[in-house]
Structure formats: structure tokens, C-alpha cells
């Protein structure tokens, strides 16, 4: 049986400008959470030590993948938090920080944890990719309001 993912396209290329420099990433990687399982299935190189990726939980497999990222890389990540608990998101943030000096990360996320990275730049996809402060993001606002008073938010959600 052959598995294929939906062939989707993105308009991201309309917003990117390629600039040549003397630095070239030794590693390039694109992660789309929805296709991780299919990618792993198609490639036997995604065994981590003696453990097959299929013997790990989804989050453990993601953590193993991130731990294998190399310095001097260019990483495109689409919602890498999808399989991760908050604690694992913090582990990912730590890994990103350890590589950021010599690597570039472009991440699409709904995670307030990943968005909070102090040395990153947040571009608002709803506003022509203009920079936005962390505390001005909708994600921050929604999480803050919910965590401050979950009962009030649920009442608002559940009452007609």
C-alpha cells in the first residue's frame, strides 16, 4: 500500500526574499507536523539508535528528531508543537536556542511558549507579516485570559 499526503501549495514564497551571503547552511530541514509519520514511514533512516520511530509516542518521536538537528542549519517548521506537551515545547525551545547562533529557524506556531523566545522576531501572518510584540499577539491574549479565569471563559463559550 502506498501512502501519500495531500499535495498542497503555499503562498509563503510570495513573502520571502532570498539573499545570498557567504554563509551556507550545511543542513536544511522542513518539518510539517501532518506529514511526519508519512516521512518516517518512507525512510528507514528515521530509526533513533535501536528504537524504531514507530515504537515511540508521537511526542517522543518529535523530540528525538529535534535532538538530531545539526548546527549551521536552515529549519522551516510548521507547528512543531502539535505533538508536544508544554514541557517538551520548552525542551524544543532550549534546542532551538542552542542552535540559533549558527542556524536560522522559520517557525509557524500557535504555541505561546515558542512565540515567547526572547531572541526571536514574531511576524503577524494576519497583518502582511509585520513584526508584532509577544504580548500584543492574539495567542498571548487568549491564553492569558483563559488561564486567569477558565471558569469565566468556559461560561462565555458554553452559554448561548
PDB file of C-alpha atoms in Angstrom:
ATOM      1  CA  UNK A   1       0.000   0.000   0.000  1.00  0.00           C
ATOM      2  CA  UNK A   2       1.363   3.440  -0.910  1.00  0.00           C
ATOM      3  CA  UNK A   3       0.674   6.423   1.323  1.00  0.00           C
ATOM      4  CA  UNK A   4       0.733   9.932   0.004  1.00  0.00           C
ATOM      5  CA  UNK A   5      -0.107  13.194   1.676  1.00  0.00           C
ATOM      6  CA  UNK A   6      -2.326  15.817   0.153  1.00  0.00           C
ATOM      7  CA  UNK A   7      -0.369  17.819  -2.410  1.00  0.00           C
ATOM      8  CA  UNK A   8      -0.895  21.321  -1.064  1.00  0.00           C
ATOM      9  CA  UNK A   9       0.793  24.543  -2.034  1.00  0.00           C
ATOM     10  CA  UNK A  10       1.505  27.661  -0.056  1.00  0.00           C
ATOM     11  CA  UNK A  11       1.852  31.327  -0.898  1.00  0.00           C
ATOM     12  CA  UNK A  12       4.801  31.643   1.514  1.00  0.00           C
ATOM     13  CA  UNK A  13       7.175  32.132  -1.419  1.00  0.00           C
ATOM     14  CA  UNK A  14       5.499  35.478  -2.152  1.00  0.00           C
ATOM     15  CA  UNK A  15       6.751  36.815   1.175  1.00  0.00           C
ATOM     16  CA  UNK A  16      10.320  35.509   1.061  1.00  0.00           C
ATOM     17  CA  UNK A  17      13.323  37.285  -0.349  1.00  0.00           C
ATOM     18  CA  UNK A  18      16.384  35.174  -0.983  1.00  0.00           C
ATOM     19  CA  UNK A  19      19.639  36.957  -0.190  1.00  0.00           C
ATOM     20  CA  UNK A  20      22.999  35.376  -0.963  1.00  0.00           C
ATOM     21  CA  UNK A  21      25.724  35.559   1.607  1.00  0.00           C
ATOM     22  CA  UNK A  22      28.985  33.817   2.303  1.00  0.00           C
ATOM     23  CA  UNK A  23      27.285  31.611   4.880  1.00  0.00           C
ATOM     24  CA  UNK A  24      25.632  28.475   3.580  1.00  0.00           C
ATOM     25  CA  UNK A  25      23.669  26.155   5.810  1.00  0.00           C
ATOM     26  CA  UNK A  26      25.129  22.677   5.962  1.00  0.00           C
ATOM     27  CA  UNK A  27      21.733  21.333   6.964  1.00  0.00           C
ATOM     28  CA  UNK A  28      18.296  22.200   5.577  1.00  0.00           C
ATOM     29  CA  UNK A  29      15.100  20.803   7.028  1.00  0.00           C
ATOM     30  CA  UNK A  30      11.375  21.334   6.585  1.00  0.00           C
ATOM     31  CA  UNK A  31       9.028  19.899   9.203  1.00  0.00           C
ATOM     32  CA  UNK A  32       5.326  19.801   8.658  1.00  0.00           C
ATOM     33  CA  UNK A  33       3.714  18.039  11.585  1.00  0.00           C
ATOM     34  CA  UNK A  34       0.966  16.471   9.477  1.00  0.00           C
ATOM     35  CA  UNK A  35       3.449  14.653   7.247  1.00  0.00           C
ATOM     36  CA  UNK A  36       5.926  13.473   9.883  1.00  0.00           C
ATOM     37  CA  UNK A  37       4.526   9.945  10.113  1.00  0.00           C
ATOM     38  CA  UNK A  38       4.456   9.517   6.331  1.00  0.00           C
ATOM     39  CA  UNK A  39       8.015  10.820   6.069  1.00  0.00           C
ATOM     40  CA  UNK A  40       9.186   8.405   8.744  1.00  0.00           C
ATOM     41  CA  UNK A  41       7.380   5.548   7.053  1.00  0.00           C
ATOM     42  CA  UNK A  42       9.058   6.309   3.740  1.00  0.00           C
ATOM     43  CA  UNK A  43      12.566   6.422   5.153  1.00  0.00           C
ATOM     44  CA  UNK A  44      14.379   3.857   7.247  1.00  0.00           C
ATOM     45  CA  UNK A  45      16.921   6.489   8.326  1.00  0.00           C
ATOM     46  CA  UNK A  46      14.476   7.690  10.956  1.00  0.00           C
ATOM     47  CA  UNK A  47      15.321   4.968  13.427  1.00  0.00           C
ATOM     48  CA  UNK A  48      16.800   6.506  16.546  1.00  0.00           C
ATOM     49  CA  UNK A  49      19.511   4.233  17.835  1.00  0.00           C
ATOM     50  CA  UNK A  50      17.990   0.801  18.337  1.00  0.00           C
ATOM     51  CA  UNK A  51      14.484   2.238  18.568  1.00  0.00           C
ATOM     52  CA  UNK A  52      12.170   2.438  15.609  1.00  0.00           C
ATOM     53  CA  UNK A  53      10.235   5.673  15.378  1.00  0.00           C
ATOM     54  CA  UNK A  54       7.091   3.550  15.423  1.00  0.00           C
ATOM     55  CA  UNK A  55       7.909   2.326  18.945  1.00  0.00           C
ATOM     56  CA  UNK A  56       7.886   5.895  20.269  1.00  0.00           C
ATOM     57  CA  UNK A  57       4.947   8.127  21.062  1.00  0.00           C
ATOM     58  CA  UNK A  58       4.312  10.967  18.633  1.00  0.00           C
ATOM     59  CA  UNK A  59       5.880  13.482  21.034  1.00  0.00           C
ATOM     60  CA  UNK A  60       8.880  11.251  21.797  1.00  0.00           C
ATOM     61  CA  UNK A  61       9.499  10.817  18.056  1.00  0.00           C
ATOM     62  CA  UNK A  62       9.419  14.601  17.567  1.00  0.00           C
ATOM     63  CA  UNK A  63      11.837  15.103  20.485  1.00  0.00           C
ATOM     64  CA  UNK A  64      14.219  12.541  19.004  1.00  0.00           C
ATOM     65  CA  UNK A  65      14.042  14.283  15.633  1.00  0.00           C
ATOM     66  CA  UNK A  66      14.800  17.681  17.206  1.00  0.00           C
ATOM     67  CA  UNK A  67      17.721  16.282  19.188  1.00  0.00           C
ATOM     68  CA  UNK A  68      19.310  15.243  15.886  1.00  0.00           C
ATOM     69  CA  UNK A  69      19.261  18.749  14.411  1.00  0.00           C
ATOM     70  CA  UNK A  70      22.733  19.944  13.498  1.00  0.00           C
ATOM     71  CA  UNK A  71      24.366  23.362  13.839  1.00  0.00           C
ATOM     72  CA  UNK A  72      24.635  25.634  10.813  1.00  0.00           C
ATOM     73  CA  UNK A  73      21.211  24.699   9.536  1.00  0.00           C
ATOM     74  CA  UNK A  74      18.178  26.287   7.964  1.00  0.00           C
ATOM     75  CA  UNK A  75      14.985  24.951   9.551  1.00  0.00           C
ATOM     76  CA  UNK A  76      11.422  25.556   8.383  1.00  0.00           C
ATOM     77  CA  UNK A  77       8.928  24.245  10.922  1.00  0.00           C
ATOM     78  CA  UNK A  78       5.147  24.237  10.595  1.00  0.00           C
ATOM     79  CA  UNK A  79       3.523  23.866  14.009  1.00  0.00           C
ATOM     80  CA  UNK A  80       6.262  21.747  15.594  1.00  0.00           C
ATOM     81  CA  UNK A  81       4.376  21.929  18.906  1.00  0.00           C
ATOM     82  CA  UNK A  82       1.497  19.807  17.607  1.00  0.00           C
ATOM     83  CA  UNK A  83       2.776  16.606  19.241  1.00  0.00           C
ATOM     84  CA  UNK A  84       4.451  18.224  22.231  1.00  0.00           C
ATOM     85  CA  UNK A  85       3.420  18.809  25.819  1.00  0.00           C
ATOM     86  CA  UNK A  86       4.309  22.208  27.291  1.00  0.00           C
ATOM     87  CA  UNK A  87       7.382  20.641  28.936  1.00  0.00           C
ATOM     88  CA  UNK A  88       8.514  19.186  25.591  1.00  0.00           C
ATOM     89  CA  UNK A  89       7.901  22.564  23.923  1.00  0.00           C
ATOM     90  CA  UNK A  90      10.313  24.072  26.429  1.00  0.00           C
ATOM     91  CA  UNK A  91      12.834  21.342  25.568  1.00  0.00           C
ATOM     92  CA  UNK A  92      12.418  22.248  21.890  1.00  0.00           C
ATOM     93  CA  UNK A  93      12.875  25.936  22.725  1.00  0.00           C
ATOM     94  CA  UNK A  94      16.105  25.072  24.515  1.00  0.00           C
ATOM     95  CA  UNK A  95      17.298  23.085  21.475  1.00  0.00           C
ATOM     96  CA  UNK A  96      16.440  25.981  19.159  1.00  0.00           C
ATOM     97  CA  UNK A  97      18.358  28.360  21.424  1.00  0.00           C
ATOM     98  CA  UNK A  98      21.425  26.097  21.423  1.00  0.00           C
ATOM     99  CA  UNK A  99      21.451  26.082  17.598  1.00  0.00           C
ATOM    100  CA  UNK A 100      20.299  29.654  16.893  1.00  0.00           C
ATOM    101  CA  UNK A 101      23.769  31.191  16.968  1.00  0.00           C
ATOM    102  CA  UNK A 102      24.722  29.369  13.750  1.00  0.00           C
ATOM    103  CA  UNK A 103      21.319  28.404  12.363  1.00  0.00           C
ATOM    104  CA  UNK A 104      18.133  30.046  11.165  1.00  0.00           C
ATOM    105  CA  UNK A 105      14.650  28.955  12.207  1.00  0.00           C
ATOM    106  CA  UNK A 106      11.441  29.978  10.500  1.00  0.00           C
ATOM    107  CA  UNK A 107       8.561  28.630  12.566  1.00  0.00           C
ATOM    108  CA  UNK A 108       4.814  28.846  12.123  1.00  0.00           C
ATOM    109  CA  UNK A 109       3.286  28.243  15.542  1.00  0.00           C
ATOM    110  CA  UNK A 110       0.285  28.690  17.797  1.00  0.00           C
ATOM    111  CA  UNK A 111       2.383  27.991  20.884  1.00  0.00           C
ATOM    112  CA  UNK A 112       2.766  30.844  23.373  1.00  0.00           C
ATOM    113  CA  UNK A 113       5.848  29.007  24.640  1.00  0.00           C
ATOM    114  CA  UNK A 114       7.644  29.024  21.290  1.00  0.00           C
ATOM    115  CA  UNK A 115       6.450  32.552  20.495  1.00  0.00           C
ATOM    116  CA  UNK A 116       7.973  33.806  23.744  1.00  0.00           C
ATOM    117  CA  UNK A 117      11.555  33.166  22.612  1.00  0.00           C
ATOM    118  CA  UNK A 118      13.287  36.390  23.630  1.00  0.00           C
ATOM    119  CA  UNK A 119      15.746  36.463  20.753  1.00  0.00           C
ATOM    120  CA  UNK A 120      13.224  35.776  18.003  1.00  0.00           C
ATOM    121  CA  UNK A 121      11.101  38.011  15.853  1.00  0.00           C
ATOM    122  CA  UNK A 122       7.340  37.478  15.593  1.00  0.00           C
ATOM    123  CA  UNK A 123       5.762  38.321  12.248  1.00  0.00           C
ATOM    124  CA  UNK A 124       1.984  38.646  12.231  1.00  0.00           C
ATOM    125  CA  UNK A 125       0.540  36.480   9.452  1.00  0.00           C
ATOM    126  CA  UNK A 126      -2.776  38.346   9.739  1.00  0.00           C
ATOM    127  CA  UNK A 127      -1.093  41.694   9.043  1.00  0.00           C
ATOM    128  CA  UNK A 128       1.190  41.258   5.992  1.00  0.00           C
ATOM    129  CA  UNK A 129       3.937  39.682   8.119  1.00  0.00           C
ATOM    130  CA  UNK A 130       4.592  42.876  10.063  1.00  0.00           C
ATOM    131  CA  UNK A 131       6.535  42.488  13.324  1.00  0.00           C
ATOM    132  CA  UNK A 132       4.444  42.299  16.480  1.00  0.00           C
ATOM    133  CA  UNK A 133       5.347  42.232  20.178  1.00  0.00           C
ATOM    134  CA  UNK A 134       4.736  38.966  22.029  1.00  0.00           C
ATOM    135  CA  UNK A 135       2.198  40.444  24.434  1.00  0.00           C
ATOM    136  CA  UNK A 136       0.306  42.007  21.516  1.00  0.00           C
ATOM    137  CA  UNK A 137      -0.333  38.654  19.827  1.00  0.00           C
ATOM    138  CA  UNK A 138      -3.791  37.131  19.840  1.00  0.00           C
ATOM    139  CA  UNK A 139      -2.309  33.849  21.086  1.00  0.00           C
ATOM    140  CA  UNK A 140      -0.854  35.514  24.178  1.00  0.00           C
ATOM    141  CA  UNK A 141      -4.127  37.317  24.874  1.00  0.00           C
ATOM    142  CA  UNK A 142      -6.295  34.206  24.541  1.00  0.00           C
ATOM    143  CA  UNK A 143      -4.058  32.055  26.728  1.00  0.00           C
ATOM    144  CA  UNK A 144      -3.697  34.805  29.341  1.00  0.00           C
ATOM    145  CA  UNK A 145      -7.461  35.333  29.592  1.00  0.00           C
ATOM    146  CA  UNK A 146      -8.163  31.619  29.743  1.00  0.00           C
ATOM    147  CA  UNK A 147      -5.513  30.871  32.373  1.00  0.00           C
ATOM    148  CA  UNK A 148      -6.537  33.844  34.534  1.00  0.00           C
ATOM    149  CA  UNK A 149     -10.140  32.703  34.703  1.00  0.00           C
ATOM    150  CA  UNK A 150     -11.017  29.427  32.967  1.00  0.00           C
ATOM    151  CA  UNK A 151     -14.498  29.339  34.514  1.00  0.00           C
ATOM    152  CA  UNK A 152     -15.401  32.737  33.046  1.00  0.00           C
ATOM    153  CA  UNK A 153     -14.067  31.771  29.604  1.00  0.00           C
ATOM    154  CA  UNK A 154     -15.973  28.485  29.678  1.00  0.00           C
ATOM    155  CA  UNK A 155     -19.162  30.237  30.738  1.00  0.00           C
ATOM    156  CA  UNK A 156     -18.726  32.574  27.787  1.00  0.00           C
ATOM    157  CA  UNK A 157     -18.087  29.625  25.446  1.00  0.00           C
ATOM    158  CA  UNK A 158     -20.921  27.410  26.698  1.00  0.00           C
ATOM    159  CA  UNK A 159     -23.721  29.932  27.269  1.00  0.00           C
ATOM    160  CA  UNK A 160     -25.901  30.658  24.292  1.00  0.00           C
TER     161      UNK A 160
END
